[in-house]
Amino acid sequence: FLIMTEGNKTLKVLEIETVTGAVQADQMGITDAHNHVWISKISGASAGVPYFDDEQSILAELKDYRKAGGNSILDCQPGKDCGRDGIRLLNFSKQSGVKIVASTGFHRRQYYATDEWLFSADEQTASDFFISEIEHGLEETCFLPNPVKAGFIKIACEENLKDTPEHLLVAAAETCRKTGKAIEVHTEKGNAAVEIIDYFIKHKVNANRLILCHMDKRPDFSLHRELIQAGALLEYDTFFRQKYEPEKYLWRLIEQMVSAGFSNNLAFATDMADPLMWKRIGNGPGLVIFPTIIKQRLLSMDVSHLEVDRLLGSNVINRLLN
């Protein structure tokens, strides 16, 4: 954060690290809490792993999102070797006006080439790398006069936590402790959520630094209440993923959670890792659904404007603050 003075008062201005530099938190506005703005095709990655690199279409859609009222996006592709491109994220942000927050960390093994160094590195080497991307700049942008810095840590857990590379979990925990950055956790359809929280608490990471993703794929109100009471922020993103029957499960869950007073503990997203979900690429619902259709649906449910602001941005932004 930045310290400022006003007369005899000292004011603390809270800031978020975006790809274009630090931005005051109250300027982030409507923020998609989990998305993928660009995924390069990685030679040697598993067959069927999604990628999209249509620069013109992505830029046009980001402009659509901004025009519709979308302000910011958290990009959850956590490394150059799994398809992140910090240079393009920077250019997209500058040209569209959308504030993009980049991440460091690790994705599921399938997104990388078979000889990816990160999975054979020791804990210290991995954590040093993550910390460097936060403090000095993303690997692919370090040659720039002002390198793009990561604003949070993104990790990916498997269905069973024991199947997730433990040295990378340890490295993520150390990175969080040393930098204060939040950890956004990919869960496999909400599995192992309790174990994930327990693991990080054991490694001296407070649960309030954890954002558990895709939890609406496991629409268990009692479980979600337990996770929130432990301190985690829960991310929901199946709004237009029909195989998860959002009308039957997601919207009912949202109503339950808001009615129970948990609107401070949820963050919404669209997670458009599949190129078919992009309007300009695959004629899908597109980024604009977030500040338009989803927002209007919440308001039609008599969710207050304050609560909508929390669900569509301020909750996750508050978690990104150190």
PDB file of C-alpha atoms in Angstrom:
ATOM      1  CA  PHE A   1       0.000   0.000   0.000  1.00  0.00           C
ATOM      2  CA  LEU A   2       0.923   3.672  -0.348  1.00  0.00           C
ATOM      3  CA  ILE A   3       1.150   6.046   2.596  1.00  0.00           C
ATOM      4  CA  MET A   4      -0.198   9.556   2.007  1.00  0.00           C
ATOM      5  CA  THR A   5      -0.735  12.537   4.263  1.00  0.00           C
ATOM      6  CA  GLU A   6      -3.651  14.950   4.530  1.00  0.00           C
ATOM      7  CA  GLY A   7      -2.966  17.813   6.896  1.00  0.00           C
ATOM      8  CA  ASN A   8      -1.886  16.195  10.141  1.00  0.00           C
ATOM      9  CA  LYS A   9      -3.463  12.857   9.215  1.00  0.00           C
ATOM     10  CA  THR A  10      -1.684   9.873   7.709  1.00  0.00           C
ATOM     11  CA  LEU A  11      -3.853   7.978   5.259  1.00  0.00           C
ATOM     12  CA  LYS A  12      -3.223   4.452   3.999  1.00  0.00           C
ATOM     13  CA  VAL A  13      -4.135   4.047   0.322  1.00  0.00           C
ATOM     14  CA  LEU A  14      -4.651   0.380  -0.478  1.00  0.00           C
ATOM     15  CA  GLU A  15      -3.388  -0.768  -3.846  1.00  0.00           C
ATOM     16  CA  ILE A  16      -3.635  -3.778  -6.159  1.00  0.00           C
ATOM     17  CA  GLU A  17      -0.745  -4.824  -8.401  1.00  0.00           C
ATOM     18  CA  THR A  18      -2.052  -4.934 -11.986  1.00  0.00           C
ATOM     19  CA  VAL A  19      -0.126  -5.581 -15.187  1.00  0.00           C
ATOM     20  CA  THR A  20       0.173  -1.830 -15.760  1.00  0.00           C
ATOM     21  CA  GLY A  21       1.267  -1.120 -12.177  1.00  0.00           C
ATOM     22  CA  ALA A  22      -0.303  -0.434  -8.805  1.00  0.00           C
ATOM     23  CA  VAL A  23      -3.942   0.697  -8.816  1.00  0.00           C
ATOM     24  CA  GLN A  24      -5.950   1.952  -5.862  1.00  0.00           C
ATOM     25  CA  ALA A  25      -8.224  -0.832  -4.700  1.00  0.00           C
ATOM     26  CA  ASP A  26     -11.353   1.308  -4.902  1.00  0.00           C
ATOM     27  CA  GLN A  27     -10.686   1.832  -8.616  1.00  0.00           C
ATOM     28  CA  MET A  28     -10.865  -1.882  -9.514  1.00  0.00           C
ATOM     29  CA  GLY A  29     -14.674  -1.956  -9.801  1.00  0.00           C
ATOM     30  CA  ILE A  30     -16.460  -4.967 -11.268  1.00  0.00           C
ATOM     31  CA  THR A  31     -13.873  -7.736 -11.234  1.00  0.00           C
ATOM     32  CA  ASP A  32     -14.111 -11.225 -12.702  1.00  0.00           C
ATOM     33  CA  ALA A  33     -12.422 -13.231  -9.931  1.00  0.00           C
ATOM     34  CA  HIS A  34     -11.148 -16.079 -12.101  1.00  0.00           C
ATOM     35  CA  ASN A  35     -10.500 -16.019 -15.813  1.00  0.00           C
ATOM     36  CA  HIS A  36      -7.944 -16.770 -18.518  1.00  0.00           C
ATOM     37  CA  VAL A  37      -7.295 -13.911 -20.919  1.00  0.00           C
ATOM     38  CA  TRP A  38      -4.721 -15.704 -23.070  1.00  0.00           C
ATOM     39  CA  ILE A  39      -3.364 -19.267 -23.183  1.00  0.00           C
ATOM     40  CA  SER A  40      -0.473 -19.995 -25.534  1.00  0.00           C
ATOM     41  CA  LYS A  41      -0.253 -23.437 -27.110  1.00  0.00           C
ATOM     42  CA  ILE A  42       2.477 -25.352 -25.283  1.00  0.00           C
ATOM     43  CA  SER A  43       4.461 -27.927 -27.200  1.00  0.00           C
ATOM     44  CA  GLY A  44       4.435 -31.185 -25.284  1.00  0.00           C
ATOM     45  CA  ALA A  45       1.373 -30.391 -23.155  1.00  0.00           C
ATOM     46  CA  SER A  46      -1.333 -33.048 -22.877  1.00  0.00           C
ATOM     47  CA  ALA A  47      -3.679 -33.476 -25.826  1.00  0.00           C
ATOM     48  CA  GLY A  48      -6.916 -31.585 -25.434  1.00  0.00           C
ATOM     49  CA  VAL A  49      -5.556 -28.934 -23.089  1.00  0.00           C
ATOM     50  CA  PRO A  50      -7.327 -25.687 -24.079  1.00  0.00           C
ATOM     51  CA  TYR A  51      -5.512 -22.769 -25.619  1.00  0.00           C
ATOM     52  CA  PHE A  52      -6.603 -19.595 -27.349  1.00  0.00           C
ATOM     53  CA  ASP A  53      -4.361 -17.048 -28.997  1.00  0.00           C
ATOM     54  CA  ASP A  54      -6.586 -15.026 -31.320  1.00  0.00           C
ATOM     55  CA  GLU A  55      -5.191 -11.634 -30.348  1.00  0.00           C
ATOM     56  CA  GLN A  56      -7.644  -9.533 -32.341  1.00  0.00           C
ATOM     57  CA  SER A  57     -10.733 -11.354 -31.031  1.00  0.00           C
ATOM     58  CA  ILE A  58      -9.548 -11.317 -27.420  1.00  0.00           C
ATOM     59  CA  LEU A  59      -8.849  -7.587 -27.545  1.00  0.00           C
ATOM     60  CA  ALA A  60     -12.244  -6.891 -29.101  1.00  0.00           C
ATOM     61  CA  GLU A  61     -13.979  -8.900 -26.392  1.00  0.00           C
ATOM     62  CA  LEU A  62     -12.078  -7.137 -23.630  1.00  0.00           C
ATOM     63  CA  LYS A  63     -13.271  -3.853 -25.109  1.00  0.00           C
ATOM     64  CA  ASP A  64     -16.829  -5.239 -25.124  1.00  0.00           C
ATOM     65  CA  TYR A  65     -16.427  -6.155 -21.445  1.00  0.00           C
ATOM     66  CA  ARG A  66     -15.152  -2.698 -20.559  1.00  0.00           C
ATOM     67  CA  LYS A  67     -17.926  -0.968 -22.488  1.00  0.00           C
ATOM     68  CA  ALA A  68     -20.522  -3.117 -20.684  1.00  0.00           C
ATOM     69  CA  GLY A  69     -19.223  -2.006 -17.285  1.00  0.00           C
ATOM     70  CA  GLY A  70     -16.551  -4.600 -16.545  1.00  0.00           C
ATOM     71  CA  ASN A  71     -13.471  -3.069 -14.958  1.00  0.00           C
ATOM     72  CA  SER A  72     -11.012  -5.781 -14.002  1.00  0.00           C
ATOM     73  CA  ILE A  73     -10.061  -9.443 -14.438  1.00  0.00           C
ATOM     74  CA  LEU A  74      -7.865 -11.822 -12.454  1.00  0.00           C
ATOM     75  CA  ASP A  75      -5.845 -13.875 -14.932  1.00  0.00           C
ATOM     76  CA  CYS A  76      -5.315 -17.392 -13.568  1.00  0.00           C
ATOM     77  CA  GLN A  77      -2.753 -18.753 -16.013  1.00  0.00           C
ATOM     78  CA  PRO A  78       0.147 -18.828 -13.545  1.00  0.00           C
ATOM     79  CA  GLY A  79       3.266 -19.228 -15.668  1.00  0.00           C
ATOM     80  CA  LYS A  80       4.867 -18.762 -19.074  1.00  0.00           C
ATOM     81  CA  ASP A  81       5.434 -22.525 -19.329  1.00  0.00           C
ATOM     82  CA  CYS A  82       1.692 -23.252 -19.019  1.00  0.00           C
ATOM     83  CA  GLY A  83       0.592 -20.597 -21.509  1.00  0.00           C
ATOM     84  CA  ARG A  84       0.716 -17.223 -19.751  1.00  0.00           C
ATOM     85  CA  ASP A  85       1.961 -14.275 -21.801  1.00  0.00           C
ATOM     86  CA  GLY A  86       2.622 -11.214 -19.663  1.00  0.00           C
ATOM     87  CA  ILE A  87       3.491  -9.066 -22.675  1.00  0.00           C
ATOM     88  CA  ARG A  88       0.101  -9.667 -24.228  1.00  0.00           C
ATOM     89  CA  LEU A  89      -1.669  -9.164 -20.908  1.00  0.00           C
ATOM     90  CA  LEU A  90       0.040  -5.789 -20.633  1.00  0.00           C
ATOM     91  CA  ASN A  91      -0.889  -4.792 -24.186  1.00  0.00           C
ATOM     92  CA  PHE A  92      -4.480  -6.003 -23.777  1.00  0.00           C
ATOM     93  CA  SER A  93      -4.885  -3.946 -20.625  1.00  0.00           C
ATOM     94  CA  LYS A  94      -3.427  -0.802 -22.167  1.00  0.00           C
ATOM     95  CA  GLN A  95      -5.542  -1.073 -25.314  1.00  0.00           C
ATOM     96  CA  SER A  96      -8.850  -2.129 -23.729  1.00  0.00           C
ATOM     97  CA  GLY A  97      -8.816  -0.213 -20.448  1.00  0.00           C
ATOM     98  CA  VAL A  98      -9.501  -3.434 -18.520  1.00  0.00           C
ATOM     99  CA  LYS A  99      -7.325  -3.799 -15.430  1.00  0.00           C
ATOM    100  CA  ILE A 100      -5.713  -7.245 -15.458  1.00  0.00           C
ATOM    101  CA  VAL A 101      -4.063  -8.849 -12.446  1.00  0.00           C
ATOM    102  CA  ALA A 102      -1.499 -11.503 -13.386  1.00  0.00           C
ATOM    103  CA  SER A 103      -0.564 -14.519 -11.280  1.00  0.00           C
ATOM    104  CA  THR A 104       2.406 -16.686 -10.461  1.00  0.00           C
ATOM    105  CA  GLY A 105       2.310 -20.236  -9.133  1.00  0.00           C
ATOM    106  CA  PHE A 106       1.546 -23.551 -10.829  1.00  0.00           C
ATOM    107  CA  HIS A 107      -1.198 -25.199 -12.855  1.00  0.00           C
ATOM    108  CA  ARG A 108      -2.136 -28.850 -13.271  1.00  0.00           C
ATOM    109  CA  ARG A 109       0.647 -30.986 -14.734  1.00  0.00           C
ATOM    110  CA  GLN A 110      -1.202 -31.512 -18.024  1.00  0.00           C
ATOM    111  CA  TYR A 111      -0.708 -27.862 -19.030  1.00  0.00           C
ATOM    112  CA  TYR A 112       3.087 -28.232 -19.234  1.00  0.00           C
ATOM    113  CA  ALA A 113       5.599 -30.022 -21.424  1.00  0.00           C
ATOM    114  CA  THR A 114       6.752 -33.363 -20.045  1.00  0.00           C
ATOM    115  CA  ASP A 115      10.182 -31.982 -19.106  1.00  0.00           C
ATOM    116  CA  GLU A 116       8.883 -28.936 -17.178  1.00  0.00           C
ATOM    117  CA  TRP A 117      11.527 -27.976 -14.607  1.00  0.00           C
ATOM    118  CA  LEU A 118       9.059 -26.785 -11.974  1.00  0.00           C
ATOM    119  CA  PHE A 119       7.892 -30.302 -11.135  1.00  0.00           C
ATOM    120  CA  SER A 120      11.395 -31.549 -10.378  1.00  0.00           C
ATOM    121  CA  ALA A 121      12.635 -28.404  -8.615  1.00  0.00           C
ATOM    122  CA  ASP A 122      13.138 -28.319  -4.869  1.00  0.00           C
ATOM    123  CA  GLU A 123      10.847 -26.323  -2.587  1.00  0.00           C
ATOM    124  CA  GLN A 124      13.242 -23.403  -2.183  1.00  0.00           C
ATOM    125  CA  THR A 125      13.902 -23.009  -5.913  1.00  0.00           C
ATOM    126  CA  ALA A 126      10.174 -22.998  -6.630  1.00  0.00           C
ATOM    127  CA  SER A 127       9.356 -20.489  -3.894  1.00  0.00           C
ATOM    128  CA  ASP A 128      12.252 -18.240  -4.944  1.00  0.00           C
ATOM    129  CA  PHE A 129      10.833 -18.252  -8.466  1.00  0.00           C
ATOM    130  CA  PHE A 130       7.294 -17.399  -7.326  1.00  0.00           C
ATOM    131  CA  ILE A 131       8.562 -14.626  -5.054  1.00  0.00           C
ATOM    132  CA  SER A 132      10.688 -13.187  -7.858  1.00  0.00           C
ATOM    133  CA  GLU A 133       7.655 -12.970 -10.151  1.00  0.00           C
ATOM    134  CA  ILE A 134       5.848 -11.017  -7.434  1.00  0.00           C
ATOM    135  CA  GLU A 135       8.684  -8.735  -6.375  1.00  0.00           C
ATOM    136  CA  HIS A 136      10.641  -8.284  -9.612  1.00  0.00           C
ATOM    137  CA  GLY A 137       8.409  -9.296 -12.501  1.00  0.00           C
ATOM    138  CA  LEU A 138       7.021 -12.147 -14.567  1.00  0.00           C
ATOM    139  CA  GLU A 139       9.688 -14.267 -16.209  1.00  0.00           C
ATOM    140  CA  GLU A 140       8.716 -13.237 -19.738  1.00  0.00           C
ATOM    141  CA  THR A 141       8.613  -9.505 -18.939  1.00  0.00           C
ATOM    142  CA  CYS A 142      11.854  -9.044 -17.000  1.00  0.00           C
ATOM    143  CA  PHE A 143      13.545  -7.383 -19.973  1.00  0.00           C
ATOM    144  CA  LEU A 144      11.023  -4.515 -19.903  1.00  0.00           C
ATOM    145  CA  PRO A 145      11.924  -1.206 -18.216  1.00  0.00           C
ATOM    146  CA  ASN A 146       8.912  -1.809 -15.939  1.00  0.00           C
ATOM    147  CA  PRO A 147       8.304  -5.568 -15.733  1.00  0.00           C
ATOM    148  CA  VAL A 148       4.808  -6.863 -15.108  1.00  0.00           C
ATOM    149  CA  LYS A 149       4.478  -8.130 -11.529  1.00  0.00           C
ATOM    150  CA  ALA A 150       2.207 -10.893 -10.290  1.00  0.00           C
ATOM    151  CA  GLY A 151      -0.588  -9.732  -7.999  1.00  0.00           C
ATOM    152  CA  PHE A 152      -1.494 -13.100  -6.503  1.00  0.00           C
ATOM    153  CA  ILE A 153      -0.539 -16.777  -6.351  1.00  0.00           C
ATOM    154  CA  LYS A 154      -2.561 -19.302  -8.389  1.00  0.00           C
ATOM    155  CA  ILE A 155      -2.174 -23.008  -7.686  1.00  0.00           C
ATOM    156  CA  ALA A 156      -3.977 -26.118  -8.891  1.00  0.00           C
ATOM    157  CA  CYS A 157      -4.895 -29.015  -6.612  1.00  0.00           C
ATOM    158  CA  GLU A 158      -5.948 -32.444  -7.790  1.00  0.00           C
ATOM    159  CA  GLU A 159      -9.066 -34.292  -6.645  1.00  0.00           C
ATOM    160  CA  ASN A 160      -7.012 -35.834  -3.858  1.00  0.00           C
ATOM    161  CA  LEU A 161      -4.540 -33.484  -2.225  1.00  0.00           C
ATOM    162  CA  LYS A 162      -1.940 -36.257  -1.991  1.00  0.00           C
ATOM    163  CA  ASP A 163      -1.803 -36.279  -5.811  1.00  0.00           C
ATOM    164  CA  THR A 164      -0.777 -32.603  -5.920  1.00  0.00           C
ATOM    165  CA  PRO A 165       3.009 -31.979  -5.958  1.00  0.00           C
ATOM    166  CA  GLU A 166       3.736 -31.267  -2.304  1.00  0.00           C
ATOM    167  CA  HIS A 167       6.946 -29.335  -2.938  1.00  0.00           C
ATOM    168  CA  LEU A 168       4.898 -26.823  -4.915  1.00  0.00           C
ATOM    169  CA  LEU A 169       2.287 -26.559  -2.166  1.00  0.00           C
ATOM    170  CA  VAL A 170       5.085 -25.865   0.317  1.00  0.00           C
ATOM    171  CA  ALA A 171       6.558 -23.284  -2.073  1.00  0.00           C
ATOM    172  CA  ALA A 172       3.180 -21.561  -2.437  1.00  0.00           C
ATOM    173  CA  ALA A 173       2.769 -21.427   1.336  1.00  0.00           C
ATOM    174  CA  GLU A 174       6.216 -19.915   1.792  1.00  0.00           C
ATOM    175  CA  THR A 175       5.542 -17.380  -0.962  1.00  0.00           C
ATOM    176  CA  CYS A 176       2.306 -16.349   0.746  1.00  0.00           C
ATOM    177  CA  ARG A 177       4.015 -15.986   4.126  1.00  0.00           C
ATOM    178  CA  LYS A 178       6.850 -13.895   2.706  1.00  0.00           C
ATOM    179  CA  THR A 179       4.880 -11.651   0.348  1.00  0.00           C
ATOM    180  CA  GLY A 180       1.407 -11.598   1.893  1.00  0.00           C
ATOM    181  CA  LYS A 181      -0.154 -12.372  -1.492  1.00  0.00           C
ATOM    182  CA  ALA A 182      -3.393 -14.344  -1.576  1.00  0.00           C
ATOM    183  CA  ILE A 183      -3.509 -17.882  -2.947  1.00  0.00           C
ATOM    184  CA  GLU A 184      -6.250 -18.677  -5.450  1.00  0.00           C
ATOM    185  CA  VAL A 185      -6.720 -22.453  -5.473  1.00  0.00           C
ATOM    186  CA  HIS A 186      -8.084 -24.522  -8.337  1.00  0.00           C
ATOM    187  CA  THR A 187     -10.099 -27.343  -6.794  1.00  0.00           C
ATOM    188  CA  GLU A 188     -11.265 -30.318  -8.813  1.00  0.00           C
ATOM    189  CA  LYS A 189     -15.024 -29.714  -8.614  1.00  0.00           C
ATOM    190  CA  GLY A 190     -14.720 -28.605  -5.007  1.00  0.00           C
ATOM    191  CA  ASN A 191     -13.004 -31.772  -3.823  1.00  0.00           C
ATOM    192  CA  ALA A 192     -10.430 -31.748  -0.997  1.00  0.00           C
ATOM    193  CA  ALA A 193     -11.492 -28.235   0.061  1.00  0.00           C
ATOM    194  CA  VAL A 194     -11.336 -28.972   3.790  1.00  0.00           C
ATOM    195  CA  GLU A 195      -7.999 -30.729   3.380  1.00  0.00           C
ATOM    196  CA  ILE A 196      -6.616 -27.756   1.443  1.00  0.00           C
ATOM    197  CA  ILE A 197      -7.505 -25.347   4.234  1.00  0.00           C
ATOM    198  CA  ASP A 198      -6.089 -27.692   6.874  1.00  0.00           C
ATOM    199  CA  TYR A 199      -2.878 -28.107   4.884  1.00  0.00           C
ATOM    200  CA  PHE A 200      -2.206 -24.386   4.567  1.00  0.00           C
ATOM    201  CA  ILE A 201      -3.096 -23.666   8.184  1.00  0.00           C
ATOM    202  CA  LYS A 202      -0.589 -26.371   9.133  1.00  0.00           C
ATOM    203  CA  HIS A 203       1.957 -24.485   7.027  1.00  0.00           C
ATOM    204  CA  LYS A 204       1.198 -21.229   8.843  1.00  0.00           C
ATOM    205  CA  VAL A 205      -0.970 -19.642   6.153  1.00  0.00           C
ATOM    206  CA  ASN A 206      -4.158 -18.076   7.498  1.00  0.00           C
ATOM    207  CA  ALA A 207      -7.285 -19.338   5.746  1.00  0.00           C
ATOM    208  CA  ASN A 208      -8.230 -15.730   4.955  1.00  0.00           C
ATOM    209  CA  ARG A 209      -5.417 -15.783   2.362  1.00  0.00           C
ATOM    210  CA  LEU A 210      -7.170 -18.607   0.469  1.00  0.00           C
ATOM    211  CA  ILE A 211      -9.643 -18.279  -2.403  1.00  0.00           C
ATOM    212  CA  LEU A 212     -11.156 -21.690  -3.208  1.00  0.00           C
ATOM    213  CA  CYS A 213     -12.244 -21.903  -6.845  1.00  0.00           C
ATOM    214  CA  HIS A 214     -15.051 -23.809  -8.569  1.00  0.00           C
ATOM    215  CA  MET A 215     -16.791 -24.540  -5.294  1.00  0.00           C
ATOM    216  CA  ASP A 216     -20.231 -24.235  -6.922  1.00  0.00           C
ATOM    217  CA  LYS A 217     -19.477 -27.514  -8.717  1.00  0.00           C
ATOM    218  CA  ARG A 218     -20.020 -29.020  -5.265  1.00  0.00           C
ATOM    219  CA  PRO A 219     -23.170 -27.129  -4.176  1.00  0.00           C
ATOM    220  CA  ASP A 220     -23.218 -28.296  -0.573  1.00  0.00           C
ATOM    221  CA  PHE A 221     -24.464 -25.459   1.633  1.00  0.00           C
ATOM    222  CA  SER A 222     -23.235 -27.033   4.866  1.00  0.00           C
ATOM    223  CA  LEU A 223     -19.757 -27.554   3.436  1.00  0.00           C
ATOM    224  CA  HIS A 224     -19.608 -23.997   2.089  1.00  0.00           C
ATOM    225  CA  ARG A 225     -20.656 -22.613   5.447  1.00  0.00           C
ATOM    226  CA  GLU A 226     -17.881 -24.636   7.117  1.00  0.00           C
ATOM    227  CA  LEU A 227     -15.259 -23.352   4.667  1.00  0.00           C
ATOM    228  CA  ILE A 228     -16.387 -19.753   5.150  1.00  0.00           C
ATOM    229  CA  GLN A 229     -16.355 -20.089   8.905  1.00  0.00           C
ATOM    230  CA  ALA A 230     -12.766 -21.319   8.604  1.00  0.00           C
ATOM    231  CA  GLY A 231     -11.953 -18.055   6.814  1.00  0.00           C
ATOM    232  CA  ALA A 232     -11.745 -18.912   3.096  1.00  0.00           C
ATOM    233  CA  LEU A 233     -13.333 -16.969   0.227  1.00  0.00           C
ATOM    234  CA  LEU A 234     -15.360 -19.191  -2.124  1.00  0.00           C
ATOM    235  CA  GLU A 235     -15.396 -18.596  -5.873  1.00  0.00           C
ATOM    236  CA  TYR A 236     -18.389 -19.590  -8.076  1.00  0.00           C
ATOM    237  CA  ASP A 237     -18.184 -19.709 -11.874  1.00  0.00           C
ATOM    238  CA  THR A 238     -20.655 -22.179 -13.466  1.00  0.00           C
ATOM    239  CA  PHE A 239     -23.172 -19.519 -14.513  1.00  0.00           C
ATOM    240  CA  PHE A 240     -23.138 -20.615 -18.162  1.00  0.00           C
ATOM    241  CA  ARG A 241     -21.742 -24.154 -17.847  1.00  0.00           C
ATOM    242  CA  GLN A 242     -24.898 -26.076 -18.592  1.00  0.00           C
ATOM    243  CA  LYS A 243     -23.546 -29.504 -17.629  1.00  0.00           C
ATOM    244  CA  TYR A 244     -23.518 -28.279 -14.021  1.00  0.00           C
ATOM    245  CA  GLU A 245     -27.191 -27.232 -14.277  1.00  0.00           C
ATOM    246  CA  PRO A 246     -26.760 -23.699 -12.909  1.00  0.00           C
ATOM    247  CA  GLU A 247     -30.497 -23.022 -12.728  1.00  0.00           C
ATOM    248  CA  LYS A 248     -31.011 -26.045 -10.531  1.00  0.00           C
ATOM    249  CA  TYR A 249     -27.902 -25.755  -8.365  1.00  0.00           C
ATOM    250  CA  LEU A 250     -25.877 -22.533  -8.623  1.00  0.00           C
ATOM    251  CA  TRP A 251     -28.638 -19.944  -8.393  1.00  0.00           C
ATOM    252  CA  ARG A 252     -30.352 -21.833  -5.592  1.00  0.00           C
ATOM    253  CA  LEU A 253     -27.023 -22.010  -3.733  1.00  0.00           C
ATOM    254  CA  ILE A 254     -26.449 -18.266  -4.197  1.00  0.00           C
ATOM    255  CA  GLU A 255     -29.882 -17.529  -2.760  1.00  0.00           C
ATOM    256  CA  GLN A 256     -29.132 -19.734   0.258  1.00  0.00           C
ATOM    257  CA  MET A 257     -25.707 -18.217   0.848  1.00  0.00           C
ATOM    258  CA  VAL A 258     -26.833 -14.605   0.569  1.00  0.00           C
ATOM    259  CA  SER A 259     -29.875 -15.244   2.759  1.00  0.00           C
ATOM    260  CA  ALA A 260     -27.574 -16.773   5.383  1.00  0.00           C
ATOM    261  CA  GLY A 261     -25.475 -13.596   5.452  1.00  0.00           C
ATOM    262  CA  PHE A 262     -22.475 -14.861   3.504  1.00  0.00           C
ATOM    263  CA  SER A 263     -22.364 -12.219   0.759  1.00  0.00           C
ATOM    264  CA  ASN A 264     -18.996 -11.040   2.143  1.00  0.00           C
ATOM    265  CA  ASN A 265     -17.498 -14.480   1.603  1.00  0.00           C
ATOM    266  CA  LEU A 266     -18.197 -15.198  -2.066  1.00  0.00           C
ATOM    267  CA  ALA A 267     -16.580 -14.078  -5.320  1.00  0.00           C
ATOM    268  CA  PHE A 268     -18.090 -14.637  -8.756  1.00  0.00           C
ATOM    269  CA  ALA A 269     -16.305 -15.336 -12.049  1.00  0.00           C
ATOM    270  CA  THR A 270     -16.807 -16.832 -15.507  1.00  0.00           C
ATOM    271  CA  ASP A 271     -13.597 -18.915 -15.904  1.00  0.00           C
ATOM    272  CA  MET A 272     -13.578 -18.868 -19.702  1.00  0.00           C
ATOM    273  CA  ALA A 273     -10.626 -21.257 -20.162  1.00  0.00           C
ATOM    274  CA  ASP A 274     -12.583 -22.957 -22.945  1.00  0.00           C
ATOM    275  CA  PRO A 275     -12.327 -20.878 -26.148  1.00  0.00           C
ATOM    276  CA  LEU A 276     -15.894 -21.904 -27.023  1.00  0.00           C
ATOM    277  CA  MET A 277     -17.117 -19.764 -24.111  1.00  0.00           C
ATOM    278  CA  TRP A 278     -15.766 -16.578 -25.706  1.00  0.00           C
ATOM    279  CA  LYS A 279     -18.295 -14.672 -27.806  1.00  0.00           C
ATOM    280  CA  ARG A 280     -15.736 -13.419 -30.310  1.00  0.00           C
ATOM    281  CA  ILE A 281     -13.926 -16.761 -30.616  1.00  0.00           C
ATOM    282  CA  GLY A 282     -16.483 -19.527 -30.139  1.00  0.00           C
ATOM    283  CA  ASN A 283     -19.831 -17.695 -30.197  1.00  0.00           C
ATOM    284  CA  GLY A 284     -20.300 -18.482 -26.516  1.00  0.00           C
ATOM    285  CA  PRO A 285     -21.804 -16.273 -23.801  1.00  0.00           C
ATOM    286  CA  GLY A 286     -18.681 -14.082 -23.628  1.00  0.00           C
ATOM    287  CA  LEU A 287     -17.130 -11.792 -21.048  1.00  0.00           C
ATOM    288  CA  VAL A 288     -19.989  -9.286 -21.173  1.00  0.00           C
ATOM    289  CA  ILE A 289     -22.335 -11.619 -19.297  1.00  0.00           C
ATOM    290  CA  PHE A 290     -20.506 -10.801 -16.077  1.00  0.00           C
ATOM    291  CA  PRO A 291     -21.323  -7.068 -15.756  1.00  0.00           C
ATOM    292  CA  THR A 292     -24.691  -7.450 -17.490  1.00  0.00           C
ATOM    293  CA  ILE A 293     -26.699 -10.681 -17.267  1.00  0.00           C
ATOM    294  CA  ILE A 294     -25.223 -11.965 -14.003  1.00  0.00           C
ATOM    295  CA  LYS A 295     -25.464  -8.555 -12.362  1.00  0.00           C
ATOM    296  CA  GLN A 296     -29.069  -8.052 -13.466  1.00  0.00           C
ATOM    297  CA  ARG A 297     -30.057 -11.542 -12.319  1.00  0.00           C
ATOM    298  CA  LEU A 298     -28.686 -10.817  -8.837  1.00  0.00           C
ATOM    299  CA  LEU A 299     -30.542  -7.512  -8.647  1.00  0.00           C
ATOM    300  CA  SER A 300     -33.754  -9.217  -9.754  1.00  0.00           C
ATOM    301  CA  MET A 301     -33.364 -11.553  -6.755  1.00  0.00           C
ATOM    302  CA  ASP A 302     -33.467  -8.489  -4.488  1.00  0.00           C
ATOM    303  CA  VAL A 303     -29.777  -8.827  -3.670  1.00  0.00           C
ATOM    304  CA  SER A 304     -28.810  -5.325  -2.571  1.00  0.00           C
ATOM    305  CA  HIS A 305     -26.540  -3.133  -4.697  1.00  0.00           C
ATOM    306  CA  LEU A 306     -23.935  -3.273  -1.931  1.00  0.00           C
ATOM    307  CA  GLU A 307     -24.003  -7.060  -1.901  1.00  0.00           C
ATOM    308  CA  VAL A 308     -23.810  -7.195  -5.712  1.00  0.00           C
ATOM    309  CA  ASP A 309     -20.743  -4.955  -5.596  1.00  0.00           C
ATOM    310  CA  ARG A 310     -19.163  -7.358  -3.115  1.00  0.00           C
ATOM    311  CA  LEU A 311     -19.984 -10.480  -5.118  1.00  0.00           C
ATOM    312  CA  LEU A 312     -18.820  -8.979  -8.421  1.00  0.00           C
ATOM    313  CA  GLY A 313     -15.589  -7.451  -7.235  1.00  0.00           C
ATOM    314  CA  SER A 314     -14.897  -5.982  -3.837  1.00  0.00           C
ATOM    315  CA  ASN A 315     -14.768  -9.299  -1.971  1.00  0.00           C
ATOM    316  CA  VAL A 316     -11.967 -10.703  -4.090  1.00  0.00           C
ATOM    317  CA  ILE A 317     -10.183  -7.349  -4.302  1.00  0.00           C
ATOM    318  CA  ASN A 318     -10.150  -7.142  -0.507  1.00  0.00           C
ATOM    319  CA  ARG A 319      -8.522 -10.572  -0.365  1.00  0.00           C
ATOM    320  CA  LEU A 320      -5.787  -9.481  -2.784  1.00  0.00           C
ATOM    321  CA  LEU A 321      -4.704  -6.724  -0.436  1.00  0.00           C
ATOM    322  CA  ASN A 322      -1.629  -7.681   1.593  1.00  0.00           C
TER     323      ASN A 322
END
